[in-house]
CSV table of C-alpha atoms in Angstrom, one decimal:
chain,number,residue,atom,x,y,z
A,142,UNK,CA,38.4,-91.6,96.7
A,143,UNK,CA,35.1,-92.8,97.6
A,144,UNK,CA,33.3,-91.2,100.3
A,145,UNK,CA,30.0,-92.0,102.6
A,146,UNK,CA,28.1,-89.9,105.3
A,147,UNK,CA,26.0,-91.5,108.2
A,148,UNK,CA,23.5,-89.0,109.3
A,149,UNK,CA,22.3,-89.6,112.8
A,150,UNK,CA,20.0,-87.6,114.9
A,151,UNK,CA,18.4,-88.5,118.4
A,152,UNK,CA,16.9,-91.8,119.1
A,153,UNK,CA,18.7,-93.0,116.1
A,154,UNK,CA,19.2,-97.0,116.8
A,155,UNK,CA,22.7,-97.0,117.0
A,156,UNK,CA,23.6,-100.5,115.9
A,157,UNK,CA,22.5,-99.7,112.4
A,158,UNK,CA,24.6,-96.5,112.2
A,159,UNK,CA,27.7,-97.5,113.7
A,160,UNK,CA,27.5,-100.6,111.4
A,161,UNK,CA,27.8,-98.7,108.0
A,162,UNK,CA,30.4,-96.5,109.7
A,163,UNK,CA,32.9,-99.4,110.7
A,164,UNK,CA,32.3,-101.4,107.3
A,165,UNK,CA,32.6,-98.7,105.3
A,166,UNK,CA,35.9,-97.4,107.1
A,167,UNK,CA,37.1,-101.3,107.2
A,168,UNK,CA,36.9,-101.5,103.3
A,169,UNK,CA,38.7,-97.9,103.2
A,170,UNK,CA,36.1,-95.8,102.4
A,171,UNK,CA,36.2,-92.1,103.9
A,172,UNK,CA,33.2,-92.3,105.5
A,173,UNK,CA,31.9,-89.3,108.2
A,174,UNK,CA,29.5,-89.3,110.9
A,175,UNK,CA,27.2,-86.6,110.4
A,176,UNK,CA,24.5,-84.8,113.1
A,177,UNK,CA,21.5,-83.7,111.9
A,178,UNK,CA,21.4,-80.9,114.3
A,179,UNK,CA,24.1,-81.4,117.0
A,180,UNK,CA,27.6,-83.4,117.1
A,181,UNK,CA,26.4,-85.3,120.5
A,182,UNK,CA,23.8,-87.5,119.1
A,183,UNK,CA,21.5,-89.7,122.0
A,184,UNK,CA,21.0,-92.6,120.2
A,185,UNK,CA,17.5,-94.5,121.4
A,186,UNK,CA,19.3,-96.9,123.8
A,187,UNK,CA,21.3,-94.1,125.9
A,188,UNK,CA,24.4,-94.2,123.7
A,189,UNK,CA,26.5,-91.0,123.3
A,190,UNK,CA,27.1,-91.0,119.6
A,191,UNK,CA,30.3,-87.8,118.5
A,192,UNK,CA,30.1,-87.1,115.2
A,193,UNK,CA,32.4,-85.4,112.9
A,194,UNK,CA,30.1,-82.8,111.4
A,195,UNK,CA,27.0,-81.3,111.4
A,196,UNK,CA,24.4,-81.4,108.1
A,197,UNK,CA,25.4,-78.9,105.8
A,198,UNK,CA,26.1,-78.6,101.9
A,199,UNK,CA,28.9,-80.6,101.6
A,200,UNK,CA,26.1,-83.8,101.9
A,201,UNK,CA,26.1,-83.2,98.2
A,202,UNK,CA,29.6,-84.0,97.7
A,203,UNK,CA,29.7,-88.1,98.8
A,204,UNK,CA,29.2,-90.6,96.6
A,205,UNK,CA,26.7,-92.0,99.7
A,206,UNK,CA,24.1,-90.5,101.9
A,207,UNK,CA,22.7,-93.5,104.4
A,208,UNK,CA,20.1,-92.9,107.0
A,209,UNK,CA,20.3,-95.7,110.1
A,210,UNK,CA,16.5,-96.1,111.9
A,211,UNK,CA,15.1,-96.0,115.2
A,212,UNK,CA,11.8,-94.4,115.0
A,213,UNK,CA,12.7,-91.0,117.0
A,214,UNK,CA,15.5,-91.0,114.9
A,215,UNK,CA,13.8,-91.6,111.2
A,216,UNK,CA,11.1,-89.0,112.6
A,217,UNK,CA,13.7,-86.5,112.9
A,218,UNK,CA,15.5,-87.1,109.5
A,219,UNK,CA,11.9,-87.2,107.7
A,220,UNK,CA,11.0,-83.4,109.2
A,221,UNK,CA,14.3,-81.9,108.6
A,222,UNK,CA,13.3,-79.2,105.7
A,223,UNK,CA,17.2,-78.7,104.8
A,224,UNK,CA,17.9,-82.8,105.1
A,225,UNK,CA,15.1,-83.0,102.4
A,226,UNK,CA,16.4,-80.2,100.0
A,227,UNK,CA,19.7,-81.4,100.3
A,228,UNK,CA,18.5,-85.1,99.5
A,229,UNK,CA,16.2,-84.2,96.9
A,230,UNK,CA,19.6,-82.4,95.2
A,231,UNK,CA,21.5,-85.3,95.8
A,232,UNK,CA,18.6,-87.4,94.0
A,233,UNK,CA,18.0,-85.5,91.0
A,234,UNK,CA,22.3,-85.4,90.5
A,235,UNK,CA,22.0,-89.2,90.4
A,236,UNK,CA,23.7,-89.7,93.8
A,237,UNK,CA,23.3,-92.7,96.0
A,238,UNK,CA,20.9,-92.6,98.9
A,239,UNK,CA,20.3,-95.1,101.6
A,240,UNK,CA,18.3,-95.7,104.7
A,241,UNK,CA,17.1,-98.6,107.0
A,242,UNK,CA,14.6,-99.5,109.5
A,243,UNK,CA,12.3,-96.7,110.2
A,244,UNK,CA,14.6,-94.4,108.4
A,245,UNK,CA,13.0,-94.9,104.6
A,246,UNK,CA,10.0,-92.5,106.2
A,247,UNK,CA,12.2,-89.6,105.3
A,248,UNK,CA,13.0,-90.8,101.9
A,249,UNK,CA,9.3,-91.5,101.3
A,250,UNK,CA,8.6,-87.6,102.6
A,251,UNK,CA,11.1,-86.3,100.2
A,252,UNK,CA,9.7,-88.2,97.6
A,253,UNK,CA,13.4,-90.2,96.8
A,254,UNK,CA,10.7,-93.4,97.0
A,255,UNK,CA,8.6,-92.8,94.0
A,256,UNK,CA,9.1,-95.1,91.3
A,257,UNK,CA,11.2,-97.0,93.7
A,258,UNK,CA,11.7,-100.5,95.1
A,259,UNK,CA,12.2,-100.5,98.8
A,260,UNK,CA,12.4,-101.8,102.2
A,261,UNK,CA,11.7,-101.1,105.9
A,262,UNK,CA,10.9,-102.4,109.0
A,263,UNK,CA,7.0,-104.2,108.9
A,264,UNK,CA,4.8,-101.2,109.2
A,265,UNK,CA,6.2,-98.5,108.4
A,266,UNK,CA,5.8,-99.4,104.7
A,267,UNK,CA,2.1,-97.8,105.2
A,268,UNK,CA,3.2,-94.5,105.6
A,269,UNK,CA,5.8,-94.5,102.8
A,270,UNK,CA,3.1,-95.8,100.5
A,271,UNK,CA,0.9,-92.8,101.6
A,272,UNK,CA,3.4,-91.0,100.7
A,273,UNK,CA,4.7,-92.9,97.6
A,274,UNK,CA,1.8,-94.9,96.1
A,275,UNK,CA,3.9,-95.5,93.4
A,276,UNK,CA,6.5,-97.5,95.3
A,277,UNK,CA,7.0,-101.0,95.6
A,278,UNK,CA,7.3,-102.6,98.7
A,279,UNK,CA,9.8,-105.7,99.1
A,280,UNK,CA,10.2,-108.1,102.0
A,281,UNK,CA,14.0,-108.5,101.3
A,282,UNK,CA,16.3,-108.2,103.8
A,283,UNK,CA,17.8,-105.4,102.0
A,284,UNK,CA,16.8,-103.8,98.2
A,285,UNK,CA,19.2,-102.2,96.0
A,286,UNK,CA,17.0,-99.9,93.1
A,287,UNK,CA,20.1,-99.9,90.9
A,288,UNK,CA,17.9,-97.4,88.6
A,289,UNK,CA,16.7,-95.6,91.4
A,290,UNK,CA,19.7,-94.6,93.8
A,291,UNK,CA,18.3,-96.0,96.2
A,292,UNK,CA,19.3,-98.7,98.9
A,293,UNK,CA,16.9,-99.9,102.0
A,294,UNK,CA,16.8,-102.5,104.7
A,295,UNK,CA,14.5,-104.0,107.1
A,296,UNK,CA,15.7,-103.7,110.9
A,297,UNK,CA,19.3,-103.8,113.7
A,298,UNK,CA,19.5,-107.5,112.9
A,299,UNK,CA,20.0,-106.6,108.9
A,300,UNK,CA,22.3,-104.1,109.9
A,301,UNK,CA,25.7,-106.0,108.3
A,302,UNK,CA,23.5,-106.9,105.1
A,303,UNK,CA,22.5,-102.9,104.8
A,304,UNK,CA,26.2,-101.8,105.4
A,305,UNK,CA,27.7,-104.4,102.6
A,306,UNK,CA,24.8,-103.5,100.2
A,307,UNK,CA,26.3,-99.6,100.5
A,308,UNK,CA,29.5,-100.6,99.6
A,309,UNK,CA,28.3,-103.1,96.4
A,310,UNK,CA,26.5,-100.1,95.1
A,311,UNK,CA,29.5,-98.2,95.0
A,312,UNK,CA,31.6,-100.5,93.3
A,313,UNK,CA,33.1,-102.1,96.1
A,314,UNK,CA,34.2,-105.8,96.8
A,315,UNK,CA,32.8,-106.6,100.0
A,316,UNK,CA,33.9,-110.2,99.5
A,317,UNK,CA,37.2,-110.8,101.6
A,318,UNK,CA,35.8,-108.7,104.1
A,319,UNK,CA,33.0,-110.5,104.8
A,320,UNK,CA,35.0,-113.8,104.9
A,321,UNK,CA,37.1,-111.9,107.8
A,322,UNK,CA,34.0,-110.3,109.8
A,323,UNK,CA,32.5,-114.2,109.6
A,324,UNK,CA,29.2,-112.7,108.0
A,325,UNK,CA,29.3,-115.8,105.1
A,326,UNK,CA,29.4,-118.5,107.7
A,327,UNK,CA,25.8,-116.6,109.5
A,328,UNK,CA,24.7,-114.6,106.1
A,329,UNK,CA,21.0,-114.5,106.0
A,330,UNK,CA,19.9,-116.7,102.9
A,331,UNK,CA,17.8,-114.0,101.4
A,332,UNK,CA,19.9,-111.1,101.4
C-alpha cells in the first residue's frame, strides 16, 4: 500500500497541510500527520492541528515525505538537525520528497535542492539559491523533478495543485477525483 507523511510543526499554514492530507486519504492513500516536535501543532492562523505521530525513523519508510509552508513553520522544518538526517536518507534511497510555500527552505538547507528544479513562494527562492546555486528556479504553479525526487509548489492558493502532483508522482490517477472535488472546472491553466 502506498503511504504519505505530512510533517507539520508551529506556524505551519494549515491549508496547505491539511490539503495533501484529505487528497491523499480521498484517493486511499495511508497518509499520517506527523509533528515535528509535538502532536498539538499551532498552525500560523490559531488552528489546533492533532497529529498522529511525532518525527521519528519510520519517516524513512513512506513512499512520500511533504512539507506544507507558512514561514514559522518552514523555519522550523529547515533547523530540525534529525528532519534533515532523516531527509537526506530518504534522498539518497531515491524516496519522494515534497514541500510548498516557504517550506522548500528546508529542502534547500538539506541540500535535497541541488541539481534540482523547484518552486516556492516569490522570495524565498533567494535563500534556497544561497543555499543551492545549482538549482533552478521555476515560476510554475507546482514542479515535479521526476529525476530528482522532488515535488514543490508556490503558495495556500496552489494548495489542491501541490496535493494532486504528490499523488501523480506516485503513480496515482488523480483524474476522477478531481472531476468530483470540481478542481477541472477552476484548475489553474499552468499547473
Amino acid at each position: 500500500m502506498t503511504r504519505a507523511a505530512v510533517v507539520f510543526a508551529d506556524g505551519c499554514e494549515e491549508i496547505e497541510g491539511l490539503s495533501q492530507v484529505d487528497v491523499f486519504r480521498r484517493l486511499g492513500v495511508e497518509c499520517d500527520m506527523v509533528g515535528l516536535n509535538k502532536l498539538e501543532v499551532n498552525g500560523d492562523h490559531n488552528i489546533k492541528i492533532i497529529c498522529d505521530k511525532l518525527v521519528d525513523e519510520s519517516l524513512l519508510d513512506y513512499d512520500m515525505v511533504s512539507f506544507p509552508g507558512g514561514k514559522p513553520g518552514a523555519i522550523h522544518l529547515r533547523d530540525s538537525v534529525k528532519l534533515n538526517k532523516l531527509m537526506n536518507q530518504r534522498h539518497a534511497a531515491g524516496k519522494w520528497c515534497a514541500a510548498m510555500c516557504a517550506a522548500p527552505i528546508a529542502l534547500g538547507k538539506y541540500g535535497l535542492l541541488n541539481q534540482a528544479e523547484f518552486t516556492c513562494y516569490p522570495g524565498f527562492e533567494k535563500e534556497i539559491l544561497a543555499e543551492a546555486p545549482e538549482a533552478k528556479f521555476s515560476e510554475a504553479i507546482t514542479v515535479t523533478d521526476k529525476k530528482q525526487k522532488i515535488v514543490t509548489s508556490r503558495g495556500p492558493a496552489t494548495a489542491l495543485a501541490f496535493s494532486y502532483a504528490l499523488a501523480e508522482a506516485l503513480g496515482i490517477d488523480t483524474d476522477q477525483l478531481q472531476e468530483g472535488m470540481l478542481y477541472k472546472q477552476f484548475k489553474p491553466q499552468n499547473s
